[in-house]
Amino acid sequence: MTTLNIVSLLPSLMNTNGDAENATVLQRRAEWAGLEACVIAVDSPADLPGRVDAVVIGSGSDASLEAVRSKLLTIHDELRTWGTDGIPILSVGTGWELLSWGIERRDGSTVEGLGILPGRAVPRDGRATGDVVVASPRFGLLVGFENHARDYVGAEGSPLGRLRSGTGNGRGSGQEGVVMGAVIGTHLHGPVLAKNPEFADHLLASMAERAGLEYVAGPAAAVADAYAAVARETQLAAVGAAASVTEA
């Protein structure tokens, strides 16, 4: 049977809030569906497998931005090819910002991004923290936690979804995240796929189809989904968000 290879990029540097564990969520749900899957930690091009079925990039500290950018540049061409070929790439927080046009710092300096996603990160007044609820036409109602000191501009035409609660991309946009084909950027920590099984299953269905397989969530997933449902309901109740995507 074909093994689904899930690449976790730089997990030792990019795992704030457990975001690198989105790769483990994909692996477990694939296994529960009777598919073979493995997570491959990649710190350099030499670590890359022969075939990649999904890529996860977590979030890290600002102190590591330059080091992470340098490492990502060594697989810049591969990232562009994966995105063009429709391989799901989930990037969170600073991992997302580094895939953008770039990051503007408060002191006026900049960190050039890889230019894979539209938009750029810019300083905001005050840190955005707290629960976020996003209505996404493609992935359903998403919940998560945001913790960022930058807004995101220049990608208003391709958001992950519309805010029901939280700051998201900021600047009054009412939007959260960005999507370009199969490449996704988001502020949602959690890790986001653990809190949003429908989101994870959408990515897995895409991965399986590309590999000539069929993904159907297995019975074991129902147990994890029940825990996720309780957490989601609690979060939605706390922020008073409507559990609907009809206005997305």
Short mmCIF file of C-alpha atoms in Angstrom, two decimals:
data_model
loop_
_atom_site.label_atom_id
_atom_site.label_comp_id
_atom_site.label_asym_id
_atom_site.label_seq_id
_atom_site.Cartn_x
_atom_site.Cartn_y
_atom_site.Cartn_z
CA MET A 1 0.00 0.00 0.00
CA THR A 2 1.17 3.53 -0.73
CA THR A 3 2.41 5.34 2.37
CA LEU A 4 1.35 8.97 2.73
CA ASN A 5 4.43 11.06 3.50
CA ILE A 6 3.66 14.08 5.68
CA VAL A 7 6.57 16.49 5.88
CA SER A 8 6.99 18.53 9.06
CA LEU A 9 9.33 21.42 8.26
CA LEU A 10 11.81 22.47 10.95
CA PRO A 11 9.78 21.13 13.90
CA SER A 12 12.59 21.86 16.37
CA LEU A 13 12.29 25.58 15.58
CA MET A 14 8.66 25.85 14.50
CA ASN A 15 6.45 24.23 17.12
CA THR A 16 5.13 27.10 19.23
CA ASN A 17 1.68 26.19 20.58
CA GLY A 18 2.18 22.66 19.28
CA ASP A 19 1.56 23.70 15.67
CA ALA A 20 3.98 21.14 14.24
CA GLU A 21 1.67 18.48 15.69
CA ASN A 22 -0.78 19.21 12.87
CA ALA A 23 1.36 16.67 11.01
CA THR A 24 0.66 14.06 13.68
CA VAL A 25 -3.07 14.76 13.44
CA LEU A 26 -2.96 13.99 9.72
CA GLN A 27 -0.95 10.83 10.34
CA ARG A 28 -3.28 9.50 13.06
CA ARG A 29 -6.46 10.21 11.12
CA ALA A 30 -5.00 8.54 8.03
CA GLU A 31 -4.11 5.46 10.10
CA TRP A 32 -7.57 5.38 11.66
CA ALA A 33 -8.92 5.27 8.10
CA GLY A 34 -6.80 2.21 7.34
CA LEU A 35 -4.15 4.08 5.36
CA GLU A 36 -0.41 4.00 5.94
CA ALA A 37 1.12 7.35 6.83
CA CYS A 38 4.31 8.69 8.36
CA VAL A 39 5.57 12.06 9.57
CA ILE A 40 9.01 13.03 8.29
CA ALA A 41 10.86 15.80 10.11
CA VAL A 42 12.77 17.87 7.57
CA ASP A 43 15.58 20.20 8.58
CA SER A 44 17.48 20.18 5.27
CA PRO A 45 16.97 19.07 1.66
CA ALA A 46 18.74 15.79 2.48
CA ASP A 47 15.84 14.84 4.76
CA LEU A 48 13.21 15.08 2.02
CA PRO A 49 11.47 11.85 0.98
CA GLY A 50 11.12 10.89 -2.66
CA ARG A 51 7.42 11.74 -2.62
CA VAL A 52 5.62 14.35 -0.51
CA ASP A 53 1.87 14.18 0.14
CA ALA A 54 1.45 17.09 2.58
CA VAL A 55 3.58 19.74 4.28
CA VAL A 56 3.15 21.30 7.72
CA ILE A 57 5.02 24.41 8.86
CA GLY A 58 4.43 25.49 12.44
CA SER A 59 5.08 28.80 14.17
CA GLY A 60 8.22 29.95 15.94
CA SER A 61 9.68 32.91 17.78
CA ASP A 62 10.79 36.16 16.16
CA ALA A 63 14.29 35.42 17.39
CA SER A 64 14.48 32.49 14.98
CA LEU A 65 13.01 34.23 11.91
CA GLU A 66 16.28 34.71 10.06
CA ALA A 67 17.52 31.20 10.83
CA VAL A 68 14.25 29.63 9.70
CA ARG A 69 14.15 31.74 6.55
CA SER A 70 17.68 30.61 5.65
CA LYS A 71 16.69 26.97 6.04
CA LEU A 72 13.46 27.38 4.08
CA LEU A 73 15.39 28.99 1.23
CA THR A 74 17.24 25.71 0.73
CA ILE A 75 13.93 24.09 -0.30
CA HIS A 76 12.37 27.16 -1.93
CA ASP A 77 12.06 25.46 -5.32
CA GLU A 78 10.46 22.38 -3.79
CA LEU A 79 7.91 24.49 -1.90
CA ARG A 80 6.92 26.28 -5.09
CA THR A 81 6.61 22.98 -6.96
CA TRP A 82 4.51 21.39 -4.22
CA GLY A 83 2.17 24.38 -4.18
CA THR A 84 1.83 24.34 -7.97
CA ASP A 85 1.19 20.59 -7.98
CA GLY A 86 -1.64 20.87 -5.46
CA ILE A 87 0.12 19.23 -2.51
CA PRO A 88 -1.50 20.59 0.68
CA ILE A 89 0.78 22.98 2.58
CA LEU A 90 -0.50 24.15 5.96
CA SER A 91 1.48 27.04 7.47
CA VAL A 92 0.78 28.64 10.83
CA GLY A 93 1.88 31.91 12.43
CA THR A 94 5.46 32.88 11.57
CA GLY A 95 5.68 29.84 9.29
CA TRP A 96 2.92 31.42 7.22
CA GLU A 97 4.50 34.88 7.38
CA LEU A 98 7.77 33.50 6.01
CA LEU A 99 5.94 32.06 3.01
CA SER A 100 4.49 35.52 2.27
CA TRP A 101 6.04 38.52 0.55
CA GLY A 102 7.75 39.39 3.81
CA ILE A 103 7.63 40.60 7.40
CA GLU A 104 7.90 44.24 8.47
CA ARG A 105 9.32 44.80 11.95
CA ARG A 106 8.44 47.67 14.23
CA ASP A 107 12.00 49.04 14.03
CA GLY A 108 11.63 49.46 10.27
CA SER A 109 13.69 46.42 9.30
CA THR A 110 12.22 43.66 7.16
CA VAL A 111 12.56 39.94 6.67
CA GLU A 112 12.05 38.99 3.05
CA GLY A 113 9.59 36.15 2.59
CA LEU A 114 9.66 33.34 0.07
CA GLY A 115 6.82 34.87 -1.97
CA ILE A 116 4.73 31.70 -2.13
CA LEU A 117 1.64 33.30 -0.59
CA PRO A 118 0.30 36.79 -1.35
CA GLY A 119 0.39 39.49 1.29
CA ARG A 120 2.78 40.56 4.04
CA ALA A 121 2.92 40.80 7.82
CA VAL A 122 3.01 44.31 9.30
CA PRO A 123 3.28 45.59 12.92
CA ARG A 124 0.08 46.16 14.85
CA ASP A 125 -0.66 48.24 17.94
CA GLY A 126 -0.89 45.73 20.74
CA ARG A 127 -0.76 41.96 20.62
CA ALA A 128 -3.77 39.98 19.37
CA THR A 129 -4.52 37.07 21.70
CA GLY A 130 -7.60 35.02 22.42
CA ASP A 131 -10.14 32.71 20.86
CA VAL A 132 -10.89 32.96 17.15
CA VAL A 133 -13.88 31.64 15.21
CA VAL A 134 -13.79 31.67 11.42
CA ALA A 135 -16.50 30.76 8.93
CA SER A 136 -14.82 29.16 5.94
CA PRO A 137 -16.92 28.20 2.89
CA ARG A 138 -14.35 25.54 2.06
CA PHE A 139 -13.51 24.08 5.48
CA GLY A 140 -16.54 24.83 7.65
CA LEU A 141 -16.60 26.64 10.98
CA LEU A 142 -13.05 26.80 12.35
CA VAL A 143 -11.97 27.53 15.91
CA GLY A 144 -8.55 28.22 17.34
CA PHE A 145 -6.39 30.53 19.40
CA GLU A 146 -4.48 33.52 18.06
CA ASN A 147 -1.33 35.06 19.52
CA HIS A 148 0.41 37.48 17.17
CA ALA A 149 1.92 40.96 17.14
CA ARG A 150 1.45 41.56 13.40
CA ASP A 151 -1.48 42.10 11.07
CA TYR A 152 -1.58 40.65 7.57
CA VAL A 153 -2.31 42.79 4.51
CA GLY A 154 -2.36 42.38 0.76
CA ALA A 155 -4.34 39.16 0.52
CA GLU A 156 -7.87 40.40 1.03
CA GLY A 157 -9.13 38.56 -2.06
CA SER A 158 -8.20 35.08 -0.85
CA PRO A 159 -8.87 34.63 2.90
CA LEU A 160 -9.25 31.34 4.70
CA GLY A 161 -12.59 32.66 5.94
CA ARG A 162 -14.59 35.43 7.58
CA LEU A 163 -14.23 36.21 11.26
CA ARG A 164 -17.04 35.41 13.69
CA SER A 165 -14.83 36.34 16.63
CA GLY A 166 -11.26 37.50 17.11
CA THR A 167 -8.77 39.73 15.29
CA GLY A 168 -7.50 37.48 12.50
CA ASN A 169 -5.69 39.43 9.78
CA GLY A 170 -6.61 42.70 11.48
CA ARG A 171 -6.84 46.22 10.04
CA GLY A 172 -10.63 45.90 10.04
CA SER A 173 -10.55 43.30 7.28
CA GLY A 174 -12.91 40.91 9.05
CA GLN A 175 -10.84 38.10 7.56
CA GLU A 176 -8.54 35.36 8.77
CA GLY A 177 -5.73 33.62 6.93
CA VAL A 178 -5.00 33.24 3.25
CA VAL A 179 -5.45 30.43 0.73
CA MET A 180 -3.79 30.05 -2.65
CA GLY A 181 -4.65 26.74 -4.24
CA ALA A 182 -3.57 24.06 -1.78
CA VAL A 183 -1.31 26.42 0.22
CA ILE A 184 -2.92 27.70 3.42
CA GLY A 185 -1.75 30.27 5.95
CA THR A 186 -3.50 30.88 9.27
CA HIS A 187 -3.12 32.45 12.70
CA LEU A 188 -5.06 29.57 14.27
CA HIS A 189 -3.11 27.67 16.89
CA GLY A 190 -4.43 24.68 18.73
CA PRO A 191 -3.10 22.78 16.80
CA VAL A 192 -5.80 23.81 14.35
CA LEU A 193 -6.37 20.36 12.80
CA ALA A 194 -6.99 18.72 16.18
CA LYS A 195 -9.72 21.23 16.97
CA ASN A 196 -11.22 21.10 13.48
CA PRO A 197 -11.55 17.49 12.23
CA GLU A 198 -13.48 18.54 9.11
CA PHE A 199 -10.53 20.71 8.08
CA ALA A 200 -8.12 17.80 8.61
CA ASP A 201 -10.35 15.41 6.67
CA HIS A 202 -10.53 17.81 3.73
CA LEU A 203 -6.74 17.83 3.51
CA LEU A 204 -6.57 14.05 3.90
CA ALA A 205 -9.12 13.49 1.15
CA SER A 206 -7.01 15.64 -1.17
CA MET A 207 -3.83 13.79 -0.18
CA ALA A 208 -5.43 10.39 -0.71
CA GLU A 209 -6.92 11.31 -4.09
CA ARG A 210 -3.56 12.50 -5.38
CA ALA A 211 -2.02 9.20 -4.27
CA GLY A 212 -4.74 7.12 -5.92
CA LEU A 213 -6.30 6.18 -2.58
CA GLU A 214 -9.66 6.78 -0.93
CA TYR A 215 -10.01 8.47 2.44
CA VAL A 216 -12.99 7.71 4.64
CA ALA A 217 -12.70 8.72 8.30
CA GLY A 218 -12.40 5.56 10.40
CA PRO A 219 -14.48 4.63 13.47
CA ALA A 220 -11.60 5.52 15.81
CA ALA A 221 -11.78 9.09 14.56
CA ALA A 222 -15.25 9.41 16.07
CA VAL A 223 -13.79 9.22 19.58
CA ALA A 224 -11.34 12.06 18.95
CA ASP A 225 -14.03 14.00 17.11
CA ALA A 226 -16.32 13.81 20.15
CA TYR A 227 -13.63 15.46 22.29
CA ALA A 228 -13.07 18.07 19.61
CA ALA A 229 -16.82 18.76 19.44
CA VAL A 230 -17.01 19.45 23.17
CA ALA A 231 -14.00 21.78 22.99
CA ARG A 232 -15.48 23.57 19.97
CA GLU A 233 -18.90 23.97 21.61
CA THR A 234 -17.30 25.38 24.74
CA GLN A 235 -15.25 27.85 22.72
CA LEU A 236 -18.20 28.88 20.57
CA ALA A 237 -20.36 29.41 23.64
CA ALA A 238 -17.63 31.50 25.28
CA VAL A 239 -17.44 33.90 22.34
CA GLY A 240 -21.14 33.74 21.43
CA ALA A 241 -20.40 32.79 17.83
CA ALA A 242 -23.09 31.34 15.60
CA ALA A 243 -22.29 27.82 14.41
CA SER A 244 -23.08 28.55 10.78
CA VAL A 245 -21.14 29.26 7.61
CA THR A 246 -24.13 30.56 5.65
CA GLU A 247 -22.83 34.13 5.83
CA ALA A 248 -19.26 33.24 4.90
#
